[in-house]
PDB file of C-alpha atoms and ligand atoms in Angstrom:
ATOM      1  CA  UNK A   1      86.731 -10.329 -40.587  1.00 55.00           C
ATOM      2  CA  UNK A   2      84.403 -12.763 -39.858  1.00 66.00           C
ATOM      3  CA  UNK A   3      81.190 -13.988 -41.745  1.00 75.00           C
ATOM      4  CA  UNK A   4      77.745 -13.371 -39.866  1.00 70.00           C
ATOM      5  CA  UNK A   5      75.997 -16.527 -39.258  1.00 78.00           C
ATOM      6  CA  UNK A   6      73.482 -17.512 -41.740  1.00 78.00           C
ATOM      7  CA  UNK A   7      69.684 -16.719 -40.476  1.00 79.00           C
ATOM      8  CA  UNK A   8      68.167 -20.475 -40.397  1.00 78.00           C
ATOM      9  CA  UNK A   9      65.513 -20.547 -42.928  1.00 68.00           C
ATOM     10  CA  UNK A  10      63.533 -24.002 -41.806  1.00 66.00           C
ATOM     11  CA  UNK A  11      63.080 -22.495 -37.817  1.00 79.00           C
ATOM     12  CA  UNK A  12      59.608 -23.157 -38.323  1.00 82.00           C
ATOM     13  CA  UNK A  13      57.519 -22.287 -35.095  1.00 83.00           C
ATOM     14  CA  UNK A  14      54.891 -24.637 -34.205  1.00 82.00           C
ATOM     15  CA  UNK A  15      53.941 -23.218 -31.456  1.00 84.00           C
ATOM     16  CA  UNK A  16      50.732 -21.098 -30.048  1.00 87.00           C
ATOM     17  CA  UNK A  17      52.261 -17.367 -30.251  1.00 91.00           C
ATOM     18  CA  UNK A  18      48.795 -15.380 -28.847  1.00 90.00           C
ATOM     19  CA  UNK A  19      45.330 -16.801 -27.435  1.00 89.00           C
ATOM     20  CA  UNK A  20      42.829 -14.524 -26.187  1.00 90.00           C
ATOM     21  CA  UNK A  21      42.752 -10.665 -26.932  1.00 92.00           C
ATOM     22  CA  UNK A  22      44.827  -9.317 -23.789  1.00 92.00           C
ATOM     23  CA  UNK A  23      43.545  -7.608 -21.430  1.00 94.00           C
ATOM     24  CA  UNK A  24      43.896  -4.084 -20.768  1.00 95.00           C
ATOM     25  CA  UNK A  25      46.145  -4.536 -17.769  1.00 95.00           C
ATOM     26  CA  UNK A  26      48.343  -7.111 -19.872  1.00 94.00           C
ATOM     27  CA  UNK A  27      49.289  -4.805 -21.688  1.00 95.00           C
ATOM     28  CA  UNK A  28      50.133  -2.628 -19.613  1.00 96.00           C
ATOM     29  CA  UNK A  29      52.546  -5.341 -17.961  1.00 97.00           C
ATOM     30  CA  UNK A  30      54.095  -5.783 -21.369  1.00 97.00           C
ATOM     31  CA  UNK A  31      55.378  -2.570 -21.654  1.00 97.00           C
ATOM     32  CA  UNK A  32      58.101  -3.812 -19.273  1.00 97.00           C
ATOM     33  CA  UNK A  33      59.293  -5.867 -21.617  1.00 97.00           C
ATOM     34  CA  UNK A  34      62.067  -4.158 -23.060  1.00 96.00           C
ATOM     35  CA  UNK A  35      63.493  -3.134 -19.723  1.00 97.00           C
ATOM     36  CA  UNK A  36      63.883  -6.567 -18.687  1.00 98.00           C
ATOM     37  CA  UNK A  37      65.225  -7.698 -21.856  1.00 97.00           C
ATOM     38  CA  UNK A  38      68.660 -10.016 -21.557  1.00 97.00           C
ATOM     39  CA  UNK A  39      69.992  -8.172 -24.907  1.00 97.00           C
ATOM     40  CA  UNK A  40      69.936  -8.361 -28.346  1.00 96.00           C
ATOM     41  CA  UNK A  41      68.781 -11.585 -29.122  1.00 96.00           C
ATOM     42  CA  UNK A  42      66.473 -11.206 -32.375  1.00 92.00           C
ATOM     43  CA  UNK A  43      67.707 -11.697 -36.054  1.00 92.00           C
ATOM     44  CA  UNK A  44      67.243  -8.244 -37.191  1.00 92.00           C
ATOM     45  CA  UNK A  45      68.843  -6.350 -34.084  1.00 94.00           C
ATOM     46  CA  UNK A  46      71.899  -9.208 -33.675  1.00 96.00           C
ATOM     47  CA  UNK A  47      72.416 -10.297 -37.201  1.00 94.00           C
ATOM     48  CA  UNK A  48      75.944 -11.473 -36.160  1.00 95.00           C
ATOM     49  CA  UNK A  49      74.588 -13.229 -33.132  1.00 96.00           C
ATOM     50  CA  UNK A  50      76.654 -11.512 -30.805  1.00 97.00           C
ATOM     51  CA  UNK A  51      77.195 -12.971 -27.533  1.00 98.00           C
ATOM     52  CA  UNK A  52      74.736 -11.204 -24.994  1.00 98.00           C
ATOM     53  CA  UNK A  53      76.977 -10.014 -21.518  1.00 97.00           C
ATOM     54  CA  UNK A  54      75.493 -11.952 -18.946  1.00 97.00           C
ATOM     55  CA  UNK A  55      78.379 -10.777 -16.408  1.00 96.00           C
ATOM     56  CA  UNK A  56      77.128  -6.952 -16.995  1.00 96.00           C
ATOM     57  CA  UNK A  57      73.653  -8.014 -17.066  1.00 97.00           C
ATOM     58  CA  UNK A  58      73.558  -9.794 -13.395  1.00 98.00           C
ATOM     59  CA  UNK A  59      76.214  -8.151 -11.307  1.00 96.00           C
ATOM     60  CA  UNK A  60      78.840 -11.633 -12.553  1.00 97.00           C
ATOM     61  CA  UNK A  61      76.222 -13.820 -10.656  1.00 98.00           C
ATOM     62  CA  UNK A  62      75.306 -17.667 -11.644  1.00 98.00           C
ATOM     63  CA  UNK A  63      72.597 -17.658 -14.720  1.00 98.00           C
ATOM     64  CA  UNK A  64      70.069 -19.956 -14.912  1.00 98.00           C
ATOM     65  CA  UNK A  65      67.713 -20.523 -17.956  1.00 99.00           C
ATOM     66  CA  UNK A  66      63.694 -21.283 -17.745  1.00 98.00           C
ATOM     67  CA  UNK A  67      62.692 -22.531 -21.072  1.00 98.00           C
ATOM     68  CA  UNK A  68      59.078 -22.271 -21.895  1.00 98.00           C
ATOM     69  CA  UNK A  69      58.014 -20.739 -18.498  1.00 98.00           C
ATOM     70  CA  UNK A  70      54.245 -20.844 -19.740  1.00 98.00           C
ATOM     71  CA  UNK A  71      52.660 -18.054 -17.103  1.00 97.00           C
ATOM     72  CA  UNK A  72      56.113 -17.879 -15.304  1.00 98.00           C
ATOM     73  CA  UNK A  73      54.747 -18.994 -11.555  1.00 98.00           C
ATOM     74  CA  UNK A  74      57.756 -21.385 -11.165  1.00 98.00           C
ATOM     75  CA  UNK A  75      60.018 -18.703 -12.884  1.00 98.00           C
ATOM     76  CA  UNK A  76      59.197 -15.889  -9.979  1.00 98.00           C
ATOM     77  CA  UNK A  77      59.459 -18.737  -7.242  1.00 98.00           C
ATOM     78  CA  UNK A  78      62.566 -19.426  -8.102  1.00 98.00           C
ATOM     79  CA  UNK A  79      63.873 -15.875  -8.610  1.00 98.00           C
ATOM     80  CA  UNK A  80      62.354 -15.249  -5.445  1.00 98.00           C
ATOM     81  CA  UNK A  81      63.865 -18.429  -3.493  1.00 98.00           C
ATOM     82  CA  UNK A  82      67.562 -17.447  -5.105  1.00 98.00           C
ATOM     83  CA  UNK A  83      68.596 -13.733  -5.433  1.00 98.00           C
ATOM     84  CA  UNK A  84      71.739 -14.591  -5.787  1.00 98.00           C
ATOM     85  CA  UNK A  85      71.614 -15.755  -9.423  1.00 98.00           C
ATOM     86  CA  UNK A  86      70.450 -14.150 -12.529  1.00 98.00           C
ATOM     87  CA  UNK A  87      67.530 -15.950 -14.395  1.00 98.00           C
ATOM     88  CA  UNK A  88      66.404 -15.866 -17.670  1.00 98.00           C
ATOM     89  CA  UNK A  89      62.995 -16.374 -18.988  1.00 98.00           C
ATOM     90  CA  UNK A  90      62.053 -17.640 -22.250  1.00 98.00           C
ATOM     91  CA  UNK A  91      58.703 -17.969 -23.677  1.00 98.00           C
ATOM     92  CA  UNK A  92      57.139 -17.179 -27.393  1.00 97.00           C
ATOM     93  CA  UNK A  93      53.533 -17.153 -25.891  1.00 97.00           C
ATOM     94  CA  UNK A  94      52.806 -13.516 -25.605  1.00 97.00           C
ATOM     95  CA  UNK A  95      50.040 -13.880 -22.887  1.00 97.00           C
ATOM     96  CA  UNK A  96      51.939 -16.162 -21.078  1.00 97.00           C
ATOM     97  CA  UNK A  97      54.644 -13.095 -20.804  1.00 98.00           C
ATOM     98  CA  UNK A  98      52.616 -10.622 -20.228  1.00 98.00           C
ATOM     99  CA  UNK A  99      51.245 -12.676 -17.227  1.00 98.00           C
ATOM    100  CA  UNK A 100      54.425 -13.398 -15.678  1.00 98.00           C
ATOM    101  CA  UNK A 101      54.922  -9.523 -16.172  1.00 98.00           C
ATOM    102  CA  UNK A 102      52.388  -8.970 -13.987  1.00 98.00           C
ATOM    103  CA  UNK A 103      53.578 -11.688 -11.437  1.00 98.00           C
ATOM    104  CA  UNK A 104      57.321  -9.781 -11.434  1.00 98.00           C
ATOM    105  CA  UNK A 105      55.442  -6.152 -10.645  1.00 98.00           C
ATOM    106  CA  UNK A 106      53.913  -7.849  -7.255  1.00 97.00           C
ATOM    107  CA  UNK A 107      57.093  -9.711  -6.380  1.00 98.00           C
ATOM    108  CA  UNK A 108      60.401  -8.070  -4.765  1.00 97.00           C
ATOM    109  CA  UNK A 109      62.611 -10.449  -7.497  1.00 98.00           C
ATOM    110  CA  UNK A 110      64.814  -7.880  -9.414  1.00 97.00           C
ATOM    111  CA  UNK A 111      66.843 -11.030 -10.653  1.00 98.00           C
ATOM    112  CA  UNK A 112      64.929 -12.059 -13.792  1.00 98.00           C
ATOM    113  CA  UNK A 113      64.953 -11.485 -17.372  1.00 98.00           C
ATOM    114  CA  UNK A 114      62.820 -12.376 -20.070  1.00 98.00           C
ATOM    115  CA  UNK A 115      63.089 -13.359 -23.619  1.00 98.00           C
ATOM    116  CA  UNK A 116      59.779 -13.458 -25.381  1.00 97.00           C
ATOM    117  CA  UNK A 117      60.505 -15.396 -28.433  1.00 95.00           C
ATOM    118  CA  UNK A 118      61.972 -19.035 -29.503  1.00 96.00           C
ATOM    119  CA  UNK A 119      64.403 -20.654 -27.138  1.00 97.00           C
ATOM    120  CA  UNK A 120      66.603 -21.410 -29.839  1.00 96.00           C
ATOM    121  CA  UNK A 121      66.569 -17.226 -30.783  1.00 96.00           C
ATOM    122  CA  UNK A 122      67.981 -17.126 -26.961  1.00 98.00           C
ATOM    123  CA  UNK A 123      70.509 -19.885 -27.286  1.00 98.00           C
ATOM    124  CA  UNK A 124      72.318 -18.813 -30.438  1.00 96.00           C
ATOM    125  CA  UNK A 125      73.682 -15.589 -28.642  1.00 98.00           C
ATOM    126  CA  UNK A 126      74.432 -17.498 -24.771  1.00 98.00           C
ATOM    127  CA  UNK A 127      77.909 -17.524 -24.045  1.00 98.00           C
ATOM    128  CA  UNK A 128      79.214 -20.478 -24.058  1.00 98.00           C
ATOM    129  CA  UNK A 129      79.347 -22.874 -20.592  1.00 98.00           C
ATOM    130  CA  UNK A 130      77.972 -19.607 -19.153  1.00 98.00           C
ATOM    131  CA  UNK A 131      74.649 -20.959 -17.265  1.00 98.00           C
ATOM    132  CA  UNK A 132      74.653 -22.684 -14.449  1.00 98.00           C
ATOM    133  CA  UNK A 133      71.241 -24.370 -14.602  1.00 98.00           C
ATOM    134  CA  UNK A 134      68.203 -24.708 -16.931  1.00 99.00           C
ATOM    135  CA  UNK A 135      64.788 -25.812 -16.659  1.00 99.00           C
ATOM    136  CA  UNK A 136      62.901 -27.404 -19.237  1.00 98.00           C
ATOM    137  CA  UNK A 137      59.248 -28.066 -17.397  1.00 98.00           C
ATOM    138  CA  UNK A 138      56.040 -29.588 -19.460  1.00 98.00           C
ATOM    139  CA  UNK A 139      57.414 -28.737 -23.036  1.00 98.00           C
ATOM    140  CA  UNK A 140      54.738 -29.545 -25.562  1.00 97.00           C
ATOM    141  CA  UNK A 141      54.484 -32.906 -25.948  1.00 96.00           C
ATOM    142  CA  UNK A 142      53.513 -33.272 -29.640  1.00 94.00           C
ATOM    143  CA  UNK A 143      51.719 -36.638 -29.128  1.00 92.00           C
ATOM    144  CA  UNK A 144      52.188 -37.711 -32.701  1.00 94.00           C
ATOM    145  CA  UNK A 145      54.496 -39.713 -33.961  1.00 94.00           C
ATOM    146  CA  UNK A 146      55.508 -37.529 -37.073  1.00 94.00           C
ATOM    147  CA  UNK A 147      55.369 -34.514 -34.713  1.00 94.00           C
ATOM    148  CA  UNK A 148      58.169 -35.737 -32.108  1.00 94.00           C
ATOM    149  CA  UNK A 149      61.130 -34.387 -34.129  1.00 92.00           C
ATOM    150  CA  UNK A 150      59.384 -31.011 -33.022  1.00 94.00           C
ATOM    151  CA  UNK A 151      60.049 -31.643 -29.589  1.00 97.00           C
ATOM    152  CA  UNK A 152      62.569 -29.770 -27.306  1.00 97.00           C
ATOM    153  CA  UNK A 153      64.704 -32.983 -26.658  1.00 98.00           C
ATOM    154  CA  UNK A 154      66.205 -33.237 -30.234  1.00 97.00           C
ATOM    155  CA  UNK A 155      69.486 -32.004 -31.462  1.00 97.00           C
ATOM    156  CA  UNK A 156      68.318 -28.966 -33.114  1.00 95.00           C
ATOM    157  CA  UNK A 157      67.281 -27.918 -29.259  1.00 97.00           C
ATOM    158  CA  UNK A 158      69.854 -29.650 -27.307  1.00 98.00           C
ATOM    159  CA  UNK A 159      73.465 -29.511 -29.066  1.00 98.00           C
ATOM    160  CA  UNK A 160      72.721 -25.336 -28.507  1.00 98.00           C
ATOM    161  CA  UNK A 161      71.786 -26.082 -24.871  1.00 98.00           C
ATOM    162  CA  UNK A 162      74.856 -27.982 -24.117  1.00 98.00           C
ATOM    163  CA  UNK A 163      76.879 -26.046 -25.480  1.00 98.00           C
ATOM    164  CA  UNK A 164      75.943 -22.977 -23.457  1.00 98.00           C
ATOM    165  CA  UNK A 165      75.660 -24.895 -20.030  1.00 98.00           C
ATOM    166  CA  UNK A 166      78.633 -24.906 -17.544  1.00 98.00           C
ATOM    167  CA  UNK A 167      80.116 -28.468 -17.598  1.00 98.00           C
ATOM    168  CA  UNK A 168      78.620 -29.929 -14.799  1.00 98.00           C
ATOM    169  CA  UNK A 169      75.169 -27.610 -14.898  1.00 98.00           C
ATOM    170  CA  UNK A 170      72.193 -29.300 -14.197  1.00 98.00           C
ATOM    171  CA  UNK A 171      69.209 -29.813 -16.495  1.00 98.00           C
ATOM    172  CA  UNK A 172      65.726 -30.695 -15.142  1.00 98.00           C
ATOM    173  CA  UNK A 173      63.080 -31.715 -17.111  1.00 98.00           C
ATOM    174  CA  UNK A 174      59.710 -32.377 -15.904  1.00 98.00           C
ATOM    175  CA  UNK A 175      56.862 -33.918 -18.304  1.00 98.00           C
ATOM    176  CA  UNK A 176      53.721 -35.663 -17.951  1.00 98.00           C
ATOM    177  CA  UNK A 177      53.999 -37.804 -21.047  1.00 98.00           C
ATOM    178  CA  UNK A 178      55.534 -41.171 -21.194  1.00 97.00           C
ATOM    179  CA  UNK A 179      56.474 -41.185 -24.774  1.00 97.00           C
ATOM    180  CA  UNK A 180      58.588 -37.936 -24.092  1.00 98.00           C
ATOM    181  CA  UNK A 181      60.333 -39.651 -21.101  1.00 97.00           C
ATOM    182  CA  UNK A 182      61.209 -42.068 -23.598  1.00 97.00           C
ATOM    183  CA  UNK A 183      62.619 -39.699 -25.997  1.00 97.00           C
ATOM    184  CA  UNK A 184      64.279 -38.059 -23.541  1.00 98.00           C
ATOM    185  CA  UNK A 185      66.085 -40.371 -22.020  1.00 97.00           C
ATOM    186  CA  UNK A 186      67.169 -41.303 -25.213  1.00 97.00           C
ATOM    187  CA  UNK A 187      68.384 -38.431 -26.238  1.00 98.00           C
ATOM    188  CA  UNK A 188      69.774 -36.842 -23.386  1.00 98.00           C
ATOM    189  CA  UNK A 189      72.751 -39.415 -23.309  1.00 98.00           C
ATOM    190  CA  UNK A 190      73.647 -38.540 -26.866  1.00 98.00           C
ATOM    191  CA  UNK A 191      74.009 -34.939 -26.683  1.00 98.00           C
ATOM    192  CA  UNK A 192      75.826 -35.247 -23.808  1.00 98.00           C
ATOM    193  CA  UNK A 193      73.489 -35.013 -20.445  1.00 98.00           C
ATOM    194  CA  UNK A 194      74.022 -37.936 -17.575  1.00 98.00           C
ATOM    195  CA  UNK A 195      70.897 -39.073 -15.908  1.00 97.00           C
ATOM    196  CA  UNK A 196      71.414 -38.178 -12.144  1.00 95.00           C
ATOM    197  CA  UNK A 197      68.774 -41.270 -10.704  1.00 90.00           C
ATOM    198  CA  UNK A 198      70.198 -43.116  -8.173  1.00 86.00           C
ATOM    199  CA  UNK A 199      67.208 -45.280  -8.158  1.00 88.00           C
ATOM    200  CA  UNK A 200      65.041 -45.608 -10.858  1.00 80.00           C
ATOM    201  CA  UNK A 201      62.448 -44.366  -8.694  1.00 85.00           C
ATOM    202  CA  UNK A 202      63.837 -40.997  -8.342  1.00 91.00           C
ATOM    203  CA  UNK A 203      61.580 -39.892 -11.213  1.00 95.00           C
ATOM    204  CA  UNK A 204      58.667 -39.651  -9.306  1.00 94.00           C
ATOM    205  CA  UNK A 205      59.847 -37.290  -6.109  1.00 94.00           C
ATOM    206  CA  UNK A 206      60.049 -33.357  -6.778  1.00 96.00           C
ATOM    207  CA  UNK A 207      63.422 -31.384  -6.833  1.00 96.00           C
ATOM    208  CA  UNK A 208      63.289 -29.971  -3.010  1.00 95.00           C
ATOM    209  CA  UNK A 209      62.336 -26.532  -4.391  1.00 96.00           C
ATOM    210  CA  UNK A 210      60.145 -26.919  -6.872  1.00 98.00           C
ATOM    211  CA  UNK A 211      57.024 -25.036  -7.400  1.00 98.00           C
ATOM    212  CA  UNK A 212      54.094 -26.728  -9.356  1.00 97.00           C
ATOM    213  CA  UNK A 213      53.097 -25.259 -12.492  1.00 97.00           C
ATOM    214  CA  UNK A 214      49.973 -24.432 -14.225  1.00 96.00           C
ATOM    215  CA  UNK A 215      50.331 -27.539 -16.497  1.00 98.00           C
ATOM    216  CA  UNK A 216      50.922 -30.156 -13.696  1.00 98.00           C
ATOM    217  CA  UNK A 217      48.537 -29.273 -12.005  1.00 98.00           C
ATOM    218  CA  UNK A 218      46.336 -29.811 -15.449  1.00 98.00           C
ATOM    219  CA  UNK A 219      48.264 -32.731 -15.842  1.00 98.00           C
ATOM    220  CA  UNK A 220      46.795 -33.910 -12.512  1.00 98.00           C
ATOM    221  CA  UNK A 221      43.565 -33.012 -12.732  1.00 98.00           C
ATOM    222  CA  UNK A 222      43.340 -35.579 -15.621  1.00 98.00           C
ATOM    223  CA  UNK A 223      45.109 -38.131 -13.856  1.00 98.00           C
ATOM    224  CA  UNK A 224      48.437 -38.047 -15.933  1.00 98.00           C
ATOM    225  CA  UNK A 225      51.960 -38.683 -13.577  1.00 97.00           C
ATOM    226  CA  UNK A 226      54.728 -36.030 -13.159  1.00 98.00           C
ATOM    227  CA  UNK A 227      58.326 -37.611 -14.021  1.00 98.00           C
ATOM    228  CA  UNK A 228      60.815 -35.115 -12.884  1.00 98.00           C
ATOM    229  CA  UNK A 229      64.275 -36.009 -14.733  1.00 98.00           C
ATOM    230  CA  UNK A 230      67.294 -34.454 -13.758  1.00 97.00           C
ATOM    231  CA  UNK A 231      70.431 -34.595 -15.884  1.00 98.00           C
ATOM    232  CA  UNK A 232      73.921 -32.984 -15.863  1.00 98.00           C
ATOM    233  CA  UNK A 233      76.479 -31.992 -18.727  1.00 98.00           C
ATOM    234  CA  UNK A 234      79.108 -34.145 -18.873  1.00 93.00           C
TER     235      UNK A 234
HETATM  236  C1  SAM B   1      52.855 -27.262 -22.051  1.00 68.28           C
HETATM  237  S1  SAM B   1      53.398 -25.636 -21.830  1.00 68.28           S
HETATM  238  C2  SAM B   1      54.110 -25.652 -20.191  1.00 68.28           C
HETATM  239  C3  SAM B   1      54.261 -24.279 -19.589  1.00 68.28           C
HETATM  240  C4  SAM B   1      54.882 -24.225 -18.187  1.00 68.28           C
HETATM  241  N1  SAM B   1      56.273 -24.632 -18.213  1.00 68.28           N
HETATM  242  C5  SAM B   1      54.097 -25.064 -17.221  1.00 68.28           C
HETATM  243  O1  SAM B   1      54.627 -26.104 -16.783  1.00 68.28           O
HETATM  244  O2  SAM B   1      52.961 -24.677 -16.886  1.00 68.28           O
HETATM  245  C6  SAM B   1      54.850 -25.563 -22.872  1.00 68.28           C
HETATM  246  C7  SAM B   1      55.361 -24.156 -23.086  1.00 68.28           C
HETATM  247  O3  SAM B   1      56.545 -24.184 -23.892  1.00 68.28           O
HETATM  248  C8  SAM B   1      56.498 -23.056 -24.741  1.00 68.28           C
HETATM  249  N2  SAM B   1      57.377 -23.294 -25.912  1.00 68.28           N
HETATM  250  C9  SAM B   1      57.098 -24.040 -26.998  1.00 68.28           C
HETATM  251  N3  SAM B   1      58.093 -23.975 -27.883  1.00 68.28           N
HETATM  252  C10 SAM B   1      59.027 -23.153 -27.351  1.00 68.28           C
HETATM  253  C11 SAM B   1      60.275 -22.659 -27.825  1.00 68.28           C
HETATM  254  N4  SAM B   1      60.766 -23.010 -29.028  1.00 68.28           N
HETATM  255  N5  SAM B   1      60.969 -21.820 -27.029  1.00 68.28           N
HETATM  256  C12 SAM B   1      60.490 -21.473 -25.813  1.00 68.28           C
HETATM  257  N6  SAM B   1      59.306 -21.899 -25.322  1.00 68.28           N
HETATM  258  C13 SAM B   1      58.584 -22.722 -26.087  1.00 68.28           C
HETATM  259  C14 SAM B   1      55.033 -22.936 -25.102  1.00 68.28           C
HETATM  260  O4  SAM B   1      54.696 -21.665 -25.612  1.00 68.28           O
HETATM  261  C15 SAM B   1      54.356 -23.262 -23.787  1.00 68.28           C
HETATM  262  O5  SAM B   1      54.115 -22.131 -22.998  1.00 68.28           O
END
């Protein structure tokens, strides 16, 4: 028999969990929740962290992983733009989830899941090299110095996310913030992500597909510059 894996007592959230009271119709769209869960991925339900069955879950398709999909617009586009793979959603911000709820009851996609809790919840019970692409767009940039170990790009976030990522997946991340593309381009390397630039211009042109997102477009408005990174496991 194996031992269960001990439930990490310092994953301290940071994060904004709830902002406004929701609206009527919010929750309404959060009641679809549980149908388009990916599995068992909390503590208390999956104490032994079992793997979740992403083969049963999207018909053996490709997975790909949206982490922090704020009010999910690029989440839908892309589900929308590629029904032939499986995404998955995750996001702790409740009304962020409950709007991309209501985005996935006016869309056709039928190819998305959602997680509405920590990434790092979600990545404990991922397969192993079983997605095929993530998306890490505008994480929080926790401009202080004694804040950046908080950030996505550090070990705690990325040795999980490696590990479940096909060798070979790609990894975008998109921020607004010099400081994290510093960070991040430190980090990457060491946990095992190759910086794709061919010139080191490339950071400043889109992916072909991509949708902009509530935060760019914030990001804009006050005259801060997109850097879109793309990496892949090694
Ligand atoms: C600056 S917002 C960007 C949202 C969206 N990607 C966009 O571009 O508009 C960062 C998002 O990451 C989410 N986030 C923060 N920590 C997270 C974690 N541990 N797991 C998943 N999402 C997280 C936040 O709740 C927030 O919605």
């Amino acid at each position: 028999m194996t031992t269960p894996p001990e439930r990490p007592r310092d994953r301290n959230f940071y994060g904004r969990l709830r902002g406004k009271a929701l609206k009527p119709s919010q929750k309404g769209y959060l009641e679809d929740l549980a149908a388009l869960s990916p599995g068992k991925v909390g503590w208390d339900e999956n104490p032994e962290r079992r793997p979740l069955e992403l083969a049963a879950l999207f018909d053996g398709k490709p997975v790909w992983l949206e982490i922090g999909f704020g009010s999910g617009e690029h989440l839908v586009h892309q589900a929308e733009a590629h029904p032939e793979v499986g995404l998955i959603g995750v996001e702790p911000y409740i009304n962020g989830v409950a709007t991309l709820l209501g985005k996935l009851r006016r869309s056709d996609a039928e190819n998305v899941r959602v997680h509405a809790g920590d990434a790092r919840d979600l990545m404990d019970v991922l397969p192993p090299a079983s997605i095929s692409k993530a998306f890490l767009l505008y994480p929080d940039p926790w401009p202080k110095a004694r804040h950046h170990r908080r950030r996505f790009v550090t070990p705690e976030h990325l040795d999980p996310l490696h590990r479940a990522l096909l060798p070979g997946a790609e990894f975008r991340v998109a921020t607004d913030i010099p400081d994290y593309v510093r960070q991040t381009l430190e980090e990457l390397p060491k946990a095992g992500f190759a910086w794709e630039a061919a010139r080191a211009s490339d950071w400043r042109r889109p992916w072909p597909d991509w949708l902009s997102t509530r935060y760019e477009q914030k990001a804009r408005r006050e005259g801060r510059t997109p850097h879109y990174l793309t990496f892949r496991k090694t």
